[in-house]
């Protein structure tokens, strides 16, 4: 994948009329979510 990420089981849960496609998460946001999951897991092991 060009971004280095593959999102699993992507589903449309509902259509939001109050948001446009430009309001979707960015690659930077996905990277932050990905990195933060490891920080959270590390804190739980302490």
mmCIF file of C-alpha atoms in Angstrom:
data_model
loop_
_atom_site.group_PDB
_atom_site.id
_atom_site.type_symbol
_atom_site.label_atom_id
_atom_site.label_comp_id
_atom_site.label_asym_id
_atom_site.label_seq_id
_atom_site.Cartn_x
_atom_site.Cartn_y
_atom_site.Cartn_z
ATOM 1 C CA UNK A 1 0.000 0.000 0.000
ATOM 2 C CA UNK A 2 1.411 3.417 -0.902
ATOM 3 C CA UNK A 3 0.637 4.868 2.549
ATOM 4 C CA UNK A 4 2.066 1.887 4.410
ATOM 5 C CA UNK A 5 -1.275 1.277 6.150
ATOM 6 C CA UNK A 6 -4.155 -1.044 5.377
ATOM 7 C CA UNK A 7 -7.432 -0.382 7.150
ATOM 8 C CA UNK A 8 -9.331 -3.565 7.845
ATOM 9 C CA UNK A 9 -13.051 -4.076 7.629
ATOM 10 C CA UNK A 10 -13.868 -0.585 6.477
ATOM 11 C CA UNK A 11 -17.632 -0.174 6.560
ATOM 12 C CA UNK A 12 -20.072 2.633 6.079
ATOM 13 C CA UNK A 13 -22.062 2.849 9.291
ATOM 14 C CA UNK A 14 -24.107 5.866 8.318
ATOM 15 C CA UNK A 15 -24.024 8.878 6.040
ATOM 16 C CA UNK A 16 -23.379 12.204 7.693
ATOM 17 C CA UNK A 17 -24.947 15.107 5.902
ATOM 18 C CA UNK A 18 -23.160 17.547 8.213
ATOM 19 C CA UNK A 19 -19.680 16.591 6.955
ATOM 20 C CA UNK A 20 -18.038 16.671 3.561
ATOM 21 C CA UNK A 21 -15.383 14.280 2.196
ATOM 22 C CA UNK A 22 -12.792 16.918 3.058
ATOM 23 C CA UNK A 23 -13.673 16.418 6.743
ATOM 24 C CA UNK A 24 -12.530 12.788 6.646
ATOM 25 C CA UNK A 25 -9.428 11.749 8.562
ATOM 26 C CA UNK A 26 -6.109 12.485 6.913
ATOM 27 C CA UNK A 27 -3.126 10.182 6.557
ATOM 28 C CA UNK A 28 -1.436 12.194 9.310
ATOM 29 C CA UNK A 29 -4.368 11.462 11.641
ATOM 30 C CA UNK A 30 -4.175 7.740 10.822
ATOM 31 C CA UNK A 31 -0.436 7.777 11.563
ATOM 32 C CA UNK A 32 -1.058 9.479 14.913
ATOM 33 C CA UNK A 33 -3.752 6.958 15.865
ATOM 34 C CA UNK A 34 -1.444 4.110 14.884
ATOM 35 C CA UNK A 35 1.485 5.440 16.917
ATOM 36 C CA UNK A 36 -0.648 6.269 19.954
ATOM 37 C CA UNK A 37 -1.946 2.720 20.250
ATOM 38 C CA UNK A 38 1.558 1.564 21.193
ATOM 39 C CA UNK A 39 1.974 4.325 23.771
ATOM 40 C CA UNK A 40 -1.312 3.316 25.389
ATOM 41 C CA UNK A 41 -0.377 -0.376 25.450
ATOM 42 C CA UNK A 42 3.028 0.425 26.975
ATOM 43 C CA UNK A 43 1.406 2.430 29.785
ATOM 44 C CA UNK A 44 -0.999 -0.424 30.579
ATOM 45 C CA UNK A 45 1.886 -2.872 31.122
ATOM 46 C CA UNK A 46 3.446 -0.728 33.848
#
